[in-house]
Short mmCIF file of C-alpha atoms in Angstrom, two decimals:
data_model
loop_
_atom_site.label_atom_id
_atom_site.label_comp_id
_atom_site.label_asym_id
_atom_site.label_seq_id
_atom_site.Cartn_x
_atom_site.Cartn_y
_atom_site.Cartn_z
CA UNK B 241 10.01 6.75 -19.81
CA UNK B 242 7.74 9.18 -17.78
CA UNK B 243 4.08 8.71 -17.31
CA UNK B 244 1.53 11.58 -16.30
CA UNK B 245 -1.17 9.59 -13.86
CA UNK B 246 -3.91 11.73 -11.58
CA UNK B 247 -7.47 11.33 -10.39
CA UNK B 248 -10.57 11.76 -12.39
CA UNK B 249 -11.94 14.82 -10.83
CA UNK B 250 -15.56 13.42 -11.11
CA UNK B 251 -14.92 10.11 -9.92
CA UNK B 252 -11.76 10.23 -8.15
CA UNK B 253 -10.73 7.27 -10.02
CA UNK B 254 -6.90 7.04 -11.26
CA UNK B 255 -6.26 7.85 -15.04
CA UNK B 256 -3.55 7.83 -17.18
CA UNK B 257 -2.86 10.56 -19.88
CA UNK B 258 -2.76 9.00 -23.64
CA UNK B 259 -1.32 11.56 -25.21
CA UNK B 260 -4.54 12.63 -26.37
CA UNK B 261 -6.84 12.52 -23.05
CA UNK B 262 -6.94 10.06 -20.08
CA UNK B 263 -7.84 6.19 -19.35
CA UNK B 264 -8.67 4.16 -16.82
CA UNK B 265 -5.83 1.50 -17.92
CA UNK B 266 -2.12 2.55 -17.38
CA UNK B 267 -1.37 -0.08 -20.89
CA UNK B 268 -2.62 3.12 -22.80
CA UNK B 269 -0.52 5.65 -21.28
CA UNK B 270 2.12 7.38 -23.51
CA UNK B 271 5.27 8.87 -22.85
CA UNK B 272 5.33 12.90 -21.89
CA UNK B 273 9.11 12.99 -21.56
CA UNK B 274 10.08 16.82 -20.33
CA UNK B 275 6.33 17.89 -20.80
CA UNK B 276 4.54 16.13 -18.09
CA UNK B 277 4.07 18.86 -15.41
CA UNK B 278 3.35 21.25 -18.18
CA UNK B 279 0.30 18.79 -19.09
CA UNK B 280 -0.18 17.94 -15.48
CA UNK B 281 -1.01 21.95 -15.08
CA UNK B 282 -3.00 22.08 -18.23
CA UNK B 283 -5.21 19.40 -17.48
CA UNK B 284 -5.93 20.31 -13.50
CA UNK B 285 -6.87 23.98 -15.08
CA UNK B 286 -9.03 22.54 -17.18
CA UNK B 287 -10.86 20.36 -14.56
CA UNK B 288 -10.46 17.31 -15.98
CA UNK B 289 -8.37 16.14 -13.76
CA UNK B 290 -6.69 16.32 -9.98
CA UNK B 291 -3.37 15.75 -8.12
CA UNK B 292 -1.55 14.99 -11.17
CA UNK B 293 1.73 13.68 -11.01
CA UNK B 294 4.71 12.63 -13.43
CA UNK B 295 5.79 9.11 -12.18
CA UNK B 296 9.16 6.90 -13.93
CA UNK B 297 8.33 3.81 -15.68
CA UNK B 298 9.83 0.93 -18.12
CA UNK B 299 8.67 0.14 -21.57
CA UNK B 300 7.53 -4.12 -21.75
CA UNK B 301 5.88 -6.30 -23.49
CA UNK B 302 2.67 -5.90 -21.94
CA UNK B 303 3.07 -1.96 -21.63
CA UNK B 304 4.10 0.89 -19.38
CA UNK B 305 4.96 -0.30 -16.12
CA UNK B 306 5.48 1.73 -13.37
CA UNK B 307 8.78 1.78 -11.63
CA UNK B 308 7.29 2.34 -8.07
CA UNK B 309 5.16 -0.44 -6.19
CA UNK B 310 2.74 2.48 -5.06
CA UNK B 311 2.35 3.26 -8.82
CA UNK B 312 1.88 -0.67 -10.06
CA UNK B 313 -0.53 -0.69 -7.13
CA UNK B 314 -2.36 2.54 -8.24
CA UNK B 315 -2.62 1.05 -11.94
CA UNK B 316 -3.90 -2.11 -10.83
CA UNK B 317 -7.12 -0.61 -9.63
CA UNK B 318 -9.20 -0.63 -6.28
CA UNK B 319 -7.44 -3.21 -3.71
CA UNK B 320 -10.48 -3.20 -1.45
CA UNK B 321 -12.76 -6.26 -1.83
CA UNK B 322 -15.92 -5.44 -0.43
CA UNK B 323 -17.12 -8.35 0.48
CA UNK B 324 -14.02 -8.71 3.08
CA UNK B 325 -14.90 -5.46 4.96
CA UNK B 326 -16.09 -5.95 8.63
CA UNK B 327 -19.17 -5.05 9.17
CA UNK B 328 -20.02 -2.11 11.26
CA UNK B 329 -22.21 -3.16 14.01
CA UNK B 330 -20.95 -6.85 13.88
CA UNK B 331 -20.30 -7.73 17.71
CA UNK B 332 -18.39 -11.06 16.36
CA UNK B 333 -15.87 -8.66 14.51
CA UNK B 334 -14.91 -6.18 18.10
CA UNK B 335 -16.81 -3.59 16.59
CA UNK B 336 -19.03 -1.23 18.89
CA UNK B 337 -21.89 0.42 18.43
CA UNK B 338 -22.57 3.55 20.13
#
């Protein structure tokens, strides 16, 4: 199966395409077969959406699932807690302030 995934252009957040329009959650995406890019264009012409790509997944119980780790990683969602970030002008952390 072949999934169409991108960046919202206004939020920069990844989407997946439906089949009719984009989500946030890669269990909605549909299958675009041979007529991904032409989408992919479509949709980047349109400004709805930006660097969109045609990626291989599998079919399971739970959904699409991409066949790349950077993909499963992309459809999980943001990996960066912030509440683990160092903070700027900490000294404790090594960080310097100039």
């Amino acid at each position: 199966m072949k999934l169409l995934t991108g960046n919202d252009l206004p939020t920069g957040d990844v989407i997946w395409w439906t089949g009719n329009g984009w989500s946030r959650h890669v269990e909605d995406s549909g299958d675009v077969g041979a007529n991904g890019e032409p989408i992919a264009r479509a949709e980047e012409g349109a400004r709805r959406v930006t660097g969109a790509y045609v990626i291989d997944a599998t079919e399971t119980a739970d959904g699409p699932r991409p066949a790349h780790i950077k993909d499963r990683i992309r459809a999980l969602g943001p990996t960066v807690r912030p509440d683990l970030t160092l903070k700027p002008t900490d000294p404790a952390a090594g960080s310097w302030v100039i």
